[in-house]
Amino acid sequence: MYKLAFWNNKDEPKERRLDFMTNEETKMIDDFLTKISQNRGEMEEIYSRWEAEQEAYSGSQPIEEDSPNSRVNIVNANIEGQVAMVIDQNLAVMCKGNGPSDQGFADWGRIGLDWTLKKNQIKKKIDRHERRRFLFGSGVFSIDWDADAINGFGLVKINTPPLNTTFVDTKITDVNDVQKAEYIAEVMPASKIWAVEQFGDIAYNINYGGGDKSSIWRKERTTDDENLFWYIKLWTKTNGILRLIEFSDDGVLLSDSFKEWTGKKFKDIKDPVPYYRYNKYPYFFTNEYFEEGQFWGFGDGKLLRPLQDLINDLYDQIRRAARPNRVFFDPASEVDLADIDSNDGSVPCIDPNRNIRVVEAGTVNPALWQLLNNIHTEVQRVIRFSELMIGQGRSTGTATEAAIQQQQGTSGIDHKKGMLQETLIEMCEYILDIMMEKYDAGRAFRLDENKDAFQWVDFRQLNNVPIMIPASEGFTQDFKNRWPDKEVPQFEVLKDKQGNEMTKTVDLDIEITIGAGMPKNKAFLWQMAERLGAIILEGKQLISWAEMRKFCKDFLGMPLDDDIDMTQSQQPMPGQMPGQPQMPQQGADIAGLSPNSQPMGTGIQTGAMAGGGMA
């Protein structure tokens, strides 16, 4: 495990920092370095557990001499099975306005979040987050603003920092209280080239080299690198204002959102503002199982590791018992061992009946096999995830038992997905606010990957949404006088005493669903549409002929021609009763449908489909 190497270069005394840092700055940085070092010391036991769980997951336990060293890995199979069930599903973003002022802009919020998640390859990020959560017990997302991304348009970047590089104020023992923390820090190795590019000439004051730069997952120690240092990114709140401080492991202040670098020293900003106006730590934690009084949770890796060790011990016993026949030779037999491999198979000796003894293979105790089966059953009970769901078709007795196991496993996964969804919602609220704060230009966003349909969105306008109130009597009467043929709106814009329209920041209710919306498998989509297309309700088809063509083109990718006459009626065939499936007609035999007069654009897209699912 790594240890933070503070002031490892003896040729560079601390006092030289006073050339470009004040006493207050050096004391602040040294205090934070001490807190991070103490934090790391308190997490020593957790690091040891994580390392053991990683070894079990990768099957890289130490090799023991004179032992079969069986490696039956149940940790990896169960963790990866659960991760796959979460990842291999649609992720959809939905936004709803919390009032009449907000509803008209809800679609803008959905489009922006959908686009940001897609640009961040969110499934890759969730895959990493969930693997850590299921294995070690905790996962973490963080977000940053990258002003140079997308050709200078900017992008909110979603990160998944490793658990061993993330330090949360040790006074916090509940992930729900993370906003009360004194600090949250990331400690990571960085290069001299990167530091100079990022921070300029001040980076030349860092003491590079020295210290161990290996991660906690590796037992081998790396050699010193003269161009490496520990870069520390620390978030804190000063007088309730979010503040970002960046410094090196030897105490060199690199940047401070409350200060500006003048080229020689740091100068205080008179009225500092939050680094992000949302004014909360940009970190989002999800625990698998909670341990009272502990910030970091524990996962299935902790529960499965002793069971995996027990299974390997049992297989070692079985392999020892099931050893092959062994042959013993009396030295008086004068057997030449080189003759044992001769083609004729004969072994010349003085007296085979007296000088050679064959010990037959041992018999495996049936209790060992029964114990193995019991342990595999215990694995399913402990983590509520059926082995049937990871392709291990162990005997379940009956189809009913198999269905029950499948249902129990799905229930457990649904619960874990629910916790992930809550974290993603919290993160998306932060992302949307950063987009509203940072973007200084509008942009056209594609609405559908399969169509050339775009929506122009300017997130700055979400900061000045008109405040809507119930329409007054005077507004209603004036509207009727001006537009007597139009329906009177329910709401009007609130105005101040000078008659100016009043505005506010948009307030949206964000929802994230995993597994909702249309499935991605095209064969399954066609089968579903085929069944729905044959249904007749109250004399009308549930899905029209035009809608079926639109579905085949947009969702199945068929190169169908839009220039086709669709003016025929959608009435049942003569003699057909309402609710009775309609028989195919000549020239219209797709799923038993006939051409109809339904207009294009009324397709069978559900709210989940049209709502921007990440298919």
Coordinates of C-alpha atoms in Angstrom, one line a residue:
M1 CA 0.0 0.0 0.0
Y2 CA 1.2 3.4 -0.8
K3 CA 2.4 5.9 1.8
L4 CA 2.3 9.6 1.3
A5 CA 5.9 10.7 1.1
F6 CA 6.0 14.3 2.4
W7 CA 9.2 16.2 2.0
N8 CA 11.2 13.3 0.8
N9 CA 13.9 15.5 -0.9
K10 CA 16.4 16.5 1.8
D11 CA 18.0 19.1 -0.5
E12 CA 14.9 21.3 -0.5
P13 CA 14.0 22.7 2.9
K14 CA 10.4 23.7 3.7
E15 CA 11.5 27.3 4.3
R16 CA 11.9 28.0 0.6
R17 CA 8.1 28.0 0.3
L18 CA 8.1 31.4 2.0
D19 CA 9.5 32.9 -1.2
F20 CA 6.1 32.5 -2.9
M21 CA 3.7 31.5 0.0
T22 CA 2.7 33.3 3.1
N23 CA 2.9 31.8 6.6
E24 CA -0.9 31.3 6.6
E25 CA -0.8 29.4 3.3
T26 CA 2.0 27.1 4.4
K27 CA 0.2 26.4 7.7
M28 CA -3.1 25.7 5.9
I29 CA -1.4 23.2 3.5
D30 CA 0.6 21.5 6.2
D31 CA -2.6 21.1 8.3
F32 CA -4.4 19.4 5.4
L33 CA -1.4 17.2 4.7
T34 CA -1.4 16.0 8.3
K35 CA -5.1 15.3 8.2
I36 CA -4.8 13.3 5.0
S37 CA -1.9 11.3 6.4
Q38 CA -3.9 10.5 9.6
N39 CA -6.9 9.6 7.4
R40 CA -4.8 7.2 5.5
G41 CA -3.5 5.6 8.7
E42 CA -7.0 5.1 10.0
M43 CA -8.0 3.3 6.8
E44 CA -5.1 0.8 7.0
E45 CA -7.5 -2.0 8.0
I46 CA -9.9 -1.1 5.2
Y47 CA -7.1 -1.1 2.7
S48 CA -6.1 -4.6 3.8
R49 CA -9.6 -5.9 3.4
W50 CA -9.9 -4.3 -0.1
E51 CA -6.6 -5.9 -1.1
A52 CA -7.7 -9.4 0.1
E53 CA -11.0 -9.0 -1.8
Q54 CA -9.2 -7.9 -4.9
E55 CA -7.0 -11.0 -4.7
A56 CA -10.0 -13.3 -4.3
Y57 CA -11.8 -11.5 -7.3
S58 CA -8.8 -12.0 -9.6
G59 CA -7.8 -15.4 -8.3
S60 CA -4.3 -14.3 -7.4
Q61 CA -4.0 -15.6 -3.9
P62 CA -0.5 -16.5 -2.7
I63 CA 0.8 -19.9 -3.9
E64 CA 1.5 -22.4 -1.0
E65 CA 4.1 -25.1 -1.2
D66 CA 3.0 -28.7 -1.0
S67 CA -0.6 -27.8 -1.6
P68 CA -2.9 -28.4 -4.7
N69 CA -3.7 -24.6 -4.6
S70 CA -7.2 -25.0 -6.0
R71 CA -8.6 -21.8 -7.5
V72 CA -12.4 -22.1 -7.8
N73 CA -13.5 -18.5 -8.2
I74 CA -17.0 -17.7 -7.1
V75 CA -16.3 -14.0 -6.3
N76 CA -15.6 -13.0 -9.9
A77 CA -18.5 -14.9 -11.3
N78 CA -21.1 -13.4 -8.9
I79 CA -19.7 -9.9 -9.0
E80 CA -19.5 -9.8 -12.8
G81 CA -23.0 -11.4 -13.1
Q82 CA -24.5 -8.7 -11.0
V83 CA -22.6 -5.9 -12.8
A84 CA -23.8 -7.2 -16.2
M85 CA -27.4 -7.3 -15.1
V86 CA -27.2 -3.6 -14.1
I87 CA -25.2 -2.4 -17.1
D88 CA -26.9 -4.3 -19.9
Q89 CA -30.1 -2.3 -19.6
N90 CA -31.4 1.0 -20.9
L91 CA -30.8 4.1 -18.9
A92 CA -33.3 6.9 -19.4
V93 CA -33.4 10.5 -18.1
M94 CA -36.7 12.2 -17.4
C95 CA -37.3 15.7 -16.3
K96 CA -40.5 17.3 -15.0
G97 CA -41.1 20.9 -14.0
N98 CA -42.0 21.4 -10.4
G99 CA -44.3 24.3 -11.4
P100 CA -46.0 25.9 -14.4
S101 CA -43.0 28.1 -14.8
D102 CA -40.7 25.1 -15.2
Q103 CA -42.7 22.6 -17.2
G104 CA -42.0 24.3 -20.6
F105 CA -38.3 23.9 -20.1
A106 CA -38.3 20.3 -18.8
D107 CA -37.4 18.9 -22.2
W108 CA -34.3 21.1 -22.4
G109 CA -33.1 19.7 -19.2
R110 CA -33.6 16.1 -20.4
I111 CA -31.9 16.8 -23.7
G112 CA -28.9 18.4 -22.0
L113 CA -28.5 15.6 -19.4
D114 CA -29.0 12.9 -22.0
W115 CA -26.3 14.4 -24.2
T116 CA -23.8 14.9 -21.3
L117 CA -24.2 11.3 -20.1
K118 CA -23.7 10.0 -23.6
K119 CA -20.6 12.1 -24.2
N120 CA -19.2 10.7 -20.9
Q121 CA -19.8 7.1 -22.0
I122 CA -21.9 6.7 -18.8
K123 CA -22.1 3.0 -19.1
K124 CA -18.4 2.6 -18.8
K125 CA -18.4 4.9 -15.7
I126 CA -21.3 3.0 -14.1
D127 CA -19.6 -0.3 -14.9
R128 CA -16.5 0.7 -12.9
H129 CA -18.6 2.3 -10.1
E130 CA -20.8 -0.8 -9.7
R131 CA -17.9 -3.3 -9.8
R132 CA -16.2 -1.4 -6.9
R133 CA -19.5 -1.2 -5.0
F134 CA -20.4 -4.9 -5.3
L135 CA -16.8 -6.0 -4.6
F136 CA -15.5 -3.5 -2.0
G137 CA -18.8 -2.1 -0.7
S138 CA -18.6 1.5 -2.0
G139 CA -18.5 3.4 -5.3
V140 CA -17.9 7.1 -6.0
F141 CA -18.6 9.5 -8.8
S142 CA -17.1 12.9 -9.1
I143 CA -17.7 15.7 -11.7
D144 CA -15.5 18.4 -13.2
W145 CA -16.0 21.1 -15.8
D146 CA -13.8 20.8 -18.9
A147 CA -14.0 24.2 -20.7
D148 CA -11.9 22.9 -23.7
A149 CA -14.0 19.9 -24.5
I150 CA -16.3 19.6 -27.6
N151 CA -14.2 22.1 -29.6
G152 CA -14.4 24.7 -26.8
F153 CA -18.1 24.3 -26.1
G154 CA -17.3 22.7 -22.8
L155 CA -18.5 19.5 -21.1
V156 CA -19.2 18.4 -17.6
K157 CA -16.9 15.4 -17.1
I158 CA -18.0 12.4 -14.9
N159 CA -15.1 10.6 -13.2
T160 CA -14.9 7.5 -11.0
P161 CA -11.9 8.0 -8.7
P162 CA -10.4 4.9 -7.1
L163 CA -11.5 4.3 -3.5
N164 CA -7.9 4.2 -2.3
T165 CA -7.2 7.7 -3.6
T166 CA -10.3 9.3 -2.1
F167 CA -10.2 10.7 1.4
V168 CA -13.2 12.0 3.3
D169 CA -13.1 13.8 6.6
T170 CA -12.9 11.0 9.2
K171 CA -15.5 12.8 11.3
I172 CA -18.1 11.8 8.8
T173 CA -19.5 8.3 9.4
D174 CA -22.5 8.3 7.0
V175 CA -22.5 8.9 3.3
N176 CA -25.7 10.9 3.6
D177 CA -23.8 13.5 5.7
V178 CA -20.9 14.0 3.2
Q179 CA -21.9 17.7 2.7
K180 CA -21.0 18.3 6.4
A181 CA -17.4 17.1 5.8
E182 CA -14.5 19.5 6.5
Y183 CA -12.8 18.3 3.3
I184 CA -12.8 15.7 0.6
A185 CA -9.5 15.1 -1.2
E186 CA -8.1 13.0 -4.0
V187 CA -4.5 12.0 -3.9
M188 CA -3.0 10.8 -7.1
P189 CA 0.5 10.4 -8.8
A190 CA 1.2 13.0 -11.5
S191 CA 4.0 13.9 -13.7
K192 CA 6.2 17.1 -13.9
I193 CA 5.2 17.7 -17.5
W194 CA 1.5 17.7 -16.5
A195 CA 2.0 19.9 -13.5
V196 CA 3.9 22.6 -15.6
E197 CA 1.3 22.5 -18.3
Q198 CA -1.5 22.8 -15.8
F199 CA -0.1 25.3 -13.3
G200 CA 2.7 27.1 -15.1
D201 CA 6.0 28.1 -13.6
I202 CA 4.9 27.6 -10.0
A203 CA 5.1 23.8 -10.6
Y204 CA 8.9 24.1 -10.8
N205 CA 8.9 24.6 -7.0
I206 CA 7.7 21.0 -6.4
N207 CA 10.2 18.4 -5.1
Y208 CA 9.8 15.7 -7.7
G209 CA 10.9 12.1 -7.1
G210 CA 11.2 10.0 -4.0
G211 CA 8.5 8.0 -2.2
D212 CA 6.5 4.9 -3.3
K213 CA 4.2 5.6 -6.2
S214 CA 2.6 2.1 -6.3
S215 CA -1.1 1.7 -5.8
I216 CA -2.5 -0.2 -2.8
W217 CA -3.5 -3.0 -5.1
R218 CA 0.1 -4.0 -5.7
K219 CA 2.4 -5.5 -3.2
E220 CA 5.5 -4.8 -5.3
R221 CA 7.1 -1.5 -4.7
T222 CA 8.0 0.7 -7.6
T223 CA 11.3 2.5 -8.0
D224 CA 11.6 6.2 -7.5
D225 CA 10.8 8.4 -10.5
E226 CA 12.4 11.8 -10.6
N227 CA 9.5 13.3 -12.6
L228 CA 6.7 12.1 -10.4
F229 CA 5.0 13.7 -7.4
W230 CA 1.8 13.2 -5.4
Y231 CA -0.9 15.7 -6.6
I232 CA -3.6 16.5 -4.1
K233 CA -6.9 17.9 -5.1
L234 CA -8.8 19.1 -2.0
W235 CA -12.3 20.5 -1.7
T236 CA -13.3 22.3 1.5
K237 CA -15.8 25.0 2.6
T238 CA -14.6 28.3 4.0
N239 CA -17.4 30.3 5.6
G240 CA -19.8 28.0 3.9
I241 CA -18.4 28.6 0.4
L242 CA -17.1 25.8 -1.7
R243 CA -13.4 26.1 -2.3
L244 CA -10.9 24.1 -4.4
I245 CA -7.3 23.9 -3.3
E246 CA -4.6 22.1 -5.2
F247 CA -1.1 21.3 -3.9
S248 CA 1.7 18.8 -3.9
D249 CA 2.7 16.3 -1.3
D250 CA 5.6 18.5 -0.3
G251 CA 3.3 21.4 0.5
V252 CA 3.6 23.6 -2.6
L253 CA 0.3 25.4 -3.2
L254 CA -0.5 25.1 -6.9
S255 CA -3.9 26.8 -7.0
D256 CA -6.7 28.1 -4.7
S257 CA -10.1 29.3 -5.9
F258 CA -10.0 31.9 -3.2
K259 CA -6.7 33.3 -4.5
E260 CA -5.1 34.3 -7.8
W261 CA -1.5 33.7 -8.8
T262 CA 0.3 36.9 -9.8
G263 CA 3.4 35.2 -11.1
K264 CA 5.3 35.7 -7.8
K265 CA 2.9 35.2 -5.0
F266 CA -0.8 34.4 -4.4
K267 CA -3.1 37.3 -3.9
D268 CA -6.4 37.1 -2.0
I269 CA -9.7 37.5 -4.0
K270 CA -11.7 40.2 -2.3
D271 CA -15.1 38.6 -2.5
P272 CA -14.7 34.8 -3.3
V273 CA -17.6 32.9 -4.7
P274 CA -18.3 29.1 -4.7
Y275 CA -16.2 27.2 -7.2
Y276 CA -19.4 25.9 -8.5
R277 CA -22.5 27.9 -7.6
Y278 CA -24.3 24.7 -6.6
N279 CA -22.0 25.1 -3.5
K280 CA -21.9 21.4 -2.7
Y281 CA -19.0 18.9 -2.8
P282 CA -19.0 17.4 -6.3
Y283 CA -18.7 13.8 -5.0
F284 CA -21.4 11.2 -4.9
F285 CA -21.0 8.0 -2.9
T286 CA -23.1 4.8 -3.0
N287 CA -22.6 2.0 -0.4
E288 CA -23.6 -1.6 -0.9
Y289 CA -24.1 -2.7 2.7
F290 CA -23.8 -0.3 5.6
E291 CA -21.7 -0.8 8.7
E292 CA -22.8 1.3 11.6
G293 CA -20.3 4.0 12.5
Q294 CA -18.3 3.5 9.3
F295 CA -18.3 5.8 6.2
W296 CA -17.2 3.1 3.8
G297 CA -19.5 0.1 3.4
F298 CA -18.7 -3.5 2.6
G299 CA -19.8 -5.5 -0.4
D300 CA -20.4 -9.0 -1.6
G301 CA -16.6 -9.5 -1.9
K302 CA -16.4 -9.5 1.9
L303 CA -19.3 -12.0 2.2
L304 CA -18.0 -14.3 -0.6
R305 CA -14.3 -14.4 0.1
P306 CA -14.5 -16.8 3.2
L307 CA -16.9 -19.1 1.2
Q308 CA -14.5 -19.1 -1.7
D309 CA -11.6 -20.0 0.6
L310 CA -13.6 -22.8 2.1
I311 CA -14.5 -24.2 -1.3
N312 CA -10.8 -24.1 -2.3
D313 CA -9.9 -25.9 0.9
L314 CA -12.5 -28.6 0.2
Y315 CA -11.2 -29.1 -3.4
D316 CA -7.7 -29.4 -2.0
Q317 CA -8.9 -32.2 0.2
I318 CA -10.7 -33.9 -2.6
R319 CA -7.7 -33.7 -4.9
R320 CA -5.4 -35.2 -2.2
A321 CA -7.9 -38.0 -1.6
A322 CA -8.4 -38.7 -5.3
R323 CA -4.6 -39.0 -6.0
P324 CA -3.6 -41.6 -8.6
N325 CA -2.1 -45.1 -7.7
R326 CA 1.3 -44.9 -6.2
V327 CA 4.0 -47.6 -6.8
F328 CA 6.8 -48.4 -4.2
F329 CA 10.0 -50.3 -5.1
D330 CA 12.2 -52.1 -2.7
P331 CA 15.8 -51.1 -3.3
A332 CA 16.7 -54.8 -3.3
S333 CA 14.6 -55.3 -6.4
E334 CA 17.3 -53.6 -8.4
V335 CA 14.7 -51.9 -10.6
D336 CA 16.0 -49.5 -13.2
L337 CA 13.5 -46.6 -13.2
A338 CA 14.4 -45.7 -16.7
D339 CA 12.9 -49.0 -17.8
I340 CA 9.4 -48.0 -16.5
D341 CA 8.8 -45.9 -19.6
S342 CA 9.9 -48.7 -22.0
N343 CA 7.5 -49.5 -24.8
D344 CA 6.8 -53.1 -23.7
G345 CA 5.7 -52.0 -20.3
S346 CA 7.8 -54.7 -18.5
V347 CA 9.8 -53.8 -15.3
P348 CA 12.6 -56.3 -14.7
C349 CA 13.2 -57.0 -11.0
I350 CA 14.3 -59.9 -8.7
D351 CA 10.9 -60.7 -7.3
P352 CA 7.9 -58.5 -8.3
N353 CA 5.6 -60.1 -5.7
R354 CA 7.9 -59.2 -2.9
N355 CA 9.7 -56.1 -4.1
I356 CA 6.9 -54.0 -5.6
R357 CA 3.9 -52.6 -3.8
V358 CA 1.0 -50.7 -5.5
V359 CA -1.1 -48.4 -3.3
E360 CA -4.5 -47.8 -4.9
A361 CA -6.1 -44.3 -5.1
G362 CA -7.9 -43.0 -2.1
T363 CA -11.7 -42.7 -1.9
V364 CA -13.2 -39.3 -1.7
N365 CA -15.5 -38.9 1.3
P366 CA -19.1 -38.3 0.0
A367 CA -19.5 -35.8 2.8
L368 CA -17.1 -33.5 1.0
W369 CA -19.3 -33.3 -2.1
Q370 CA -22.4 -32.7 0.0
L371 CA -20.6 -29.9 1.9
L372 CA -19.6 -28.3 -1.4
N373 CA -23.3 -28.3 -2.6
N374 CA -24.3 -26.8 0.7
I375 CA -21.7 -24.0 0.4
H376 CA -22.9 -23.2 -3.2
T377 CA -26.5 -22.9 -1.8
E378 CA -25.1 -20.6 1.0
V379 CA -23.5 -18.4 -1.6
Q380 CA -26.9 -17.8 -3.2
R381 CA -28.5 -17.2 0.2
V382 CA -25.9 -14.7 1.3
I383 CA -26.0 -12.4 -1.7
R384 CA -29.5 -13.1 -3.0
F385 CA -28.2 -13.8 -6.5
S386 CA -29.0 -17.1 -8.2
E387 CA -26.3 -19.1 -9.9
L388 CA -28.8 -19.7 -12.7
M389 CA -28.4 -16.0 -13.5
I390 CA -24.7 -16.3 -14.3
G391 CA -25.1 -19.4 -16.5
Q392 CA -24.3 -22.0 -13.8
G393 CA -27.2 -24.5 -14.2
R394 CA -26.9 -26.3 -10.9
S395 CA -29.7 -28.7 -10.1
T396 CA -32.7 -26.9 -8.6
G397 CA -35.1 -29.9 -8.4
T398 CA -38.1 -28.4 -10.3
A399 CA -38.8 -25.6 -12.7
T400 CA -40.7 -23.8 -9.9
E401 CA -37.6 -23.7 -7.7
A402 CA -35.6 -22.3 -10.6
A403 CA -38.2 -19.6 -11.1
I404 CA -38.1 -18.7 -7.4
Q405 CA -34.3 -18.4 -7.5
Q406 CA -34.6 -16.2 -10.6
Q407 CA -37.2 -14.0 -9.0
Q408 CA -35.1 -13.6 -5.8
G409 CA -32.0 -12.7 -7.7
T410 CA -33.9 -10.2 -9.8
S411 CA -35.4 -8.6 -6.6
G412 CA -31.9 -8.2 -5.2
I413 CA -30.6 -6.6 -8.4
D414 CA -33.6 -4.2 -8.5
H415 CA -32.8 -3.0 -5.0
K416 CA -29.2 -2.3 -5.9
K417 CA -30.3 -0.5 -9.1
G418 CA -32.6 1.7 -7.0
M419 CA -29.7 2.8 -4.8
L420 CA -27.6 3.6 -8.0
Q421 CA -30.5 5.6 -9.5
E422 CA -30.7 7.8 -6.4
T423 CA -27.0 8.6 -6.7
L424 CA -27.3 9.3 -10.4
I425 CA -30.3 11.7 -9.8
E426 CA -28.2 13.6 -7.2
M427 CA -25.3 13.8 -9.6
C428 CA -27.5 14.9 -12.6
E429 CA -29.0 17.8 -10.5
Y430 CA -25.4 19.0 -10.0
I431 CA -24.6 18.5 -13.6
L432 CA -27.6 20.5 -14.9
D433 CA -26.7 23.4 -12.6
I434 CA -23.1 23.5 -13.8
M435 CA -24.4 23.5 -17.4
M436 CA -26.6 26.4 -16.6
E437 CA -23.7 28.2 -15.0
K438 CA -20.9 27.5 -17.4
Y439 CA -22.4 27.4 -20.9
D440 CA -22.2 30.8 -22.6
A441 CA -23.7 29.8 -26.0
G442 CA -26.5 27.7 -27.4
R443 CA -26.2 24.5 -29.3
A444 CA -28.2 22.2 -31.5
F445 CA -28.7 18.7 -30.1
R446 CA -29.8 15.7 -32.0
L447 CA -33.1 14.3 -30.7
D448 CA -33.0 10.9 -32.3
E449 CA -30.0 9.0 -33.5
N450 CA -31.9 7.5 -36.4
K451 CA -33.3 10.8 -37.7
D452 CA -32.0 14.3 -38.6
A453 CA -34.1 16.0 -36.0
F454 CA -32.5 18.7 -33.8
Q455 CA -33.5 20.9 -30.9
W456 CA -31.7 24.3 -30.2
V457 CA -31.0 24.6 -26.5
D458 CA -29.5 27.6 -24.7
F459 CA -29.0 26.6 -21.1
R460 CA -28.5 30.3 -20.1
Q461 CA -32.2 30.8 -20.5
L462 CA -32.8 28.3 -17.7
N463 CA -31.5 30.9 -15.3
N464 CA -34.2 33.3 -16.3
V465 CA -37.5 31.4 -16.5
P466 CA -40.6 33.6 -16.4
I467 CA -42.5 33.2 -13.1
M468 CA -46.0 31.9 -13.9
I469 CA -49.0 32.6 -11.6
P470 CA -52.7 31.7 -11.9
A471 CA -54.3 34.0 -14.5
S472 CA -56.0 37.0 -12.9
E473 CA -59.5 38.2 -13.8
G474 CA -58.0 41.2 -15.6
F475 CA -55.6 39.1 -17.6
T476 CA -58.4 36.7 -18.5
Q477 CA -60.8 39.5 -19.7
D478 CA -58.0 41.2 -21.6
F479 CA -57.1 38.0 -23.4
K480 CA -60.7 37.3 -24.4
N481 CA -61.0 40.8 -25.8
R482 CA -57.8 40.5 -27.9
W483 CA -58.2 36.9 -29.0
P484 CA -61.9 35.8 -28.7
D485 CA -61.4 32.6 -30.7
K486 CA -58.5 31.3 -28.6
E487 CA -58.6 29.4 -25.3
V488 CA -57.7 31.5 -22.3
P489 CA -54.4 30.3 -20.6
Q490 CA -54.5 29.1 -17.0
F491 CA -51.4 31.1 -16.1
E492 CA -49.9 34.5 -16.7
V493 CA -46.3 35.9 -16.1
L494 CA -45.8 37.7 -12.8
K495 CA -44.7 41.3 -13.3
D496 CA -43.1 43.8 -10.8
K497 CA -44.5 47.3 -10.1
Q498 CA -42.7 48.7 -13.2
G499 CA -44.4 46.1 -15.4
N500 CA -41.3 44.1 -16.0
E501 CA -41.6 40.3 -16.2
M502 CA -40.1 38.5 -13.2
T503 CA -37.9 35.5 -13.7
K504 CA -36.3 32.7 -11.6
T505 CA -34.0 29.7 -12.0
V506 CA -35.7 26.7 -13.4
D507 CA -36.7 24.0 -10.9
L508 CA -36.8 20.5 -12.4
D509 CA -37.6 17.1 -10.9
I510 CA -35.1 14.7 -12.4
E511 CA -35.7 11.0 -12.6
I512 CA -33.3 8.2 -13.7
T513 CA -34.5 4.8 -14.6
I514 CA -32.4 1.8 -15.3
G515 CA -34.1 -1.1 -17.2
A516 CA -37.1 1.0 -18.2
G517 CA -37.9 1.9 -21.8
M518 CA -37.7 -0.2 -24.9
P519 CA -35.3 -3.2 -24.9
K520 CA -32.3 -3.1 -27.3
N521 CA -32.5 -6.5 -28.8
K522 CA -34.0 -6.1 -32.3
A523 CA -35.4 -9.6 -32.6
F524 CA -37.3 -9.1 -29.3
L525 CA -38.5 -5.7 -30.5
W526 CA -39.9 -7.3 -33.7
Q527 CA -41.6 -10.2 -31.8
M528 CA -43.2 -7.7 -29.4
A529 CA -44.4 -5.4 -32.3
E530 CA -45.7 -8.5 -34.2
R531 CA -47.9 -9.6 -31.2
L532 CA -49.2 -6.1 -30.5
G533 CA -49.9 -5.5 -34.2
A534 CA -52.4 -8.4 -34.3
I535 CA -54.5 -6.9 -31.5
I536 CA -57.9 -5.3 -32.3
L537 CA -59.6 -3.1 -29.7
E538 CA -63.1 -1.8 -30.2
G539 CA -62.9 -2.5 -33.9
K540 CA -59.6 -0.7 -34.3
Q541 CA -56.1 -2.0 -34.6
L542 CA -53.8 -1.2 -31.7
I543 CA -50.9 -0.4 -34.1
S544 CA -51.6 0.9 -37.5
W545 CA -50.0 0.0 -40.7
A546 CA -48.2 3.3 -40.9
E547 CA -47.0 3.0 -37.3
M548 CA -45.6 -0.5 -38.0
R549 CA -43.6 0.9 -41.0
K550 CA -42.3 3.7 -38.9
F551 CA -41.3 1.3 -36.1
C552 CA -39.5 -1.0 -38.6
K553 CA -37.6 2.0 -40.1
D554 CA -36.7 3.9 -36.9
F555 CA -36.1 1.1 -34.4
L556 CA -35.2 -1.9 -36.5
G557 CA -33.2 0.1 -39.1
M558 CA -35.0 -1.2 -42.2
P559 CA -34.4 1.0 -45.3
L560 CA -38.1 1.5 -46.0
D561 CA -39.5 4.2 -48.5
D562 CA -41.6 7.0 -47.0
D563 CA -43.2 7.8 -50.3
I564 CA -46.1 5.4 -50.2
D565 CA -49.8 5.8 -50.2
M566 CA -51.3 5.3 -46.7
T567 CA -54.9 6.5 -47.2
Q568 CA -56.8 3.3 -46.6
S569 CA -59.1 2.8 -43.7
Q570 CA -58.3 1.0 -40.5
Q571 CA -61.7 -0.7 -40.1
P572 CA -62.1 -4.4 -39.4
M573 CA -62.7 -6.7 -42.3
P574 CA -66.3 -7.6 -43.1
G575 CA -67.7 -10.1 -40.7
Q576 CA -64.9 -9.5 -38.1
M577 CA -66.0 -9.0 -34.5
P578 CA -64.3 -6.3 -32.4
G579 CA -61.5 -7.7 -30.5
Q580 CA -61.0 -10.5 -33.0
P581 CA -57.5 -10.7 -34.6
Q582 CA -57.6 -9.4 -38.1
M583 CA -56.5 -11.8 -40.9
P584 CA -53.8 -10.7 -43.3
Q585 CA -54.9 -9.1 -46.6
Q586 CA -53.3 -9.2 -50.0
G587 CA -50.4 -6.7 -50.0
A588 CA -50.6 -6.0 -46.3
D589 CA -49.5 -9.1 -44.5
I590 CA -47.2 -7.5 -41.9
A591 CA -48.3 -8.9 -38.6
G592 CA -51.9 -9.2 -39.9
L593 CA -52.3 -5.4 -40.4
S594 CA -53.9 -3.5 -43.3
P595 CA -53.1 0.0 -44.6
N596 CA -54.9 2.8 -42.7
S597 CA -55.3 6.5 -42.6
Q598 CA -53.3 7.2 -39.4
P599 CA -50.8 10.0 -40.1
M600 CA -47.0 9.6 -39.9
G601 CA -45.5 10.5 -36.6
T602 CA -48.1 8.8 -34.4
G603 CA -45.8 5.8 -33.9
I604 CA -45.9 3.4 -31.1
Q605 CA -43.2 5.2 -29.2
T606 CA -43.9 5.1 -25.5
G607 CA -43.0 7.8 -23.0
A608 CA -39.9 5.9 -22.2
M609 CA -38.9 5.6 -25.8
A610 CA -39.5 9.2 -26.7
G611 CA -38.1 10.4 -23.4
G612 CA -34.5 10.1 -24.4
G613 CA -33.5 6.6 -23.2
M614 CA -29.8 5.8 -23.5
A615 CA -30.4 2.9 -25.9

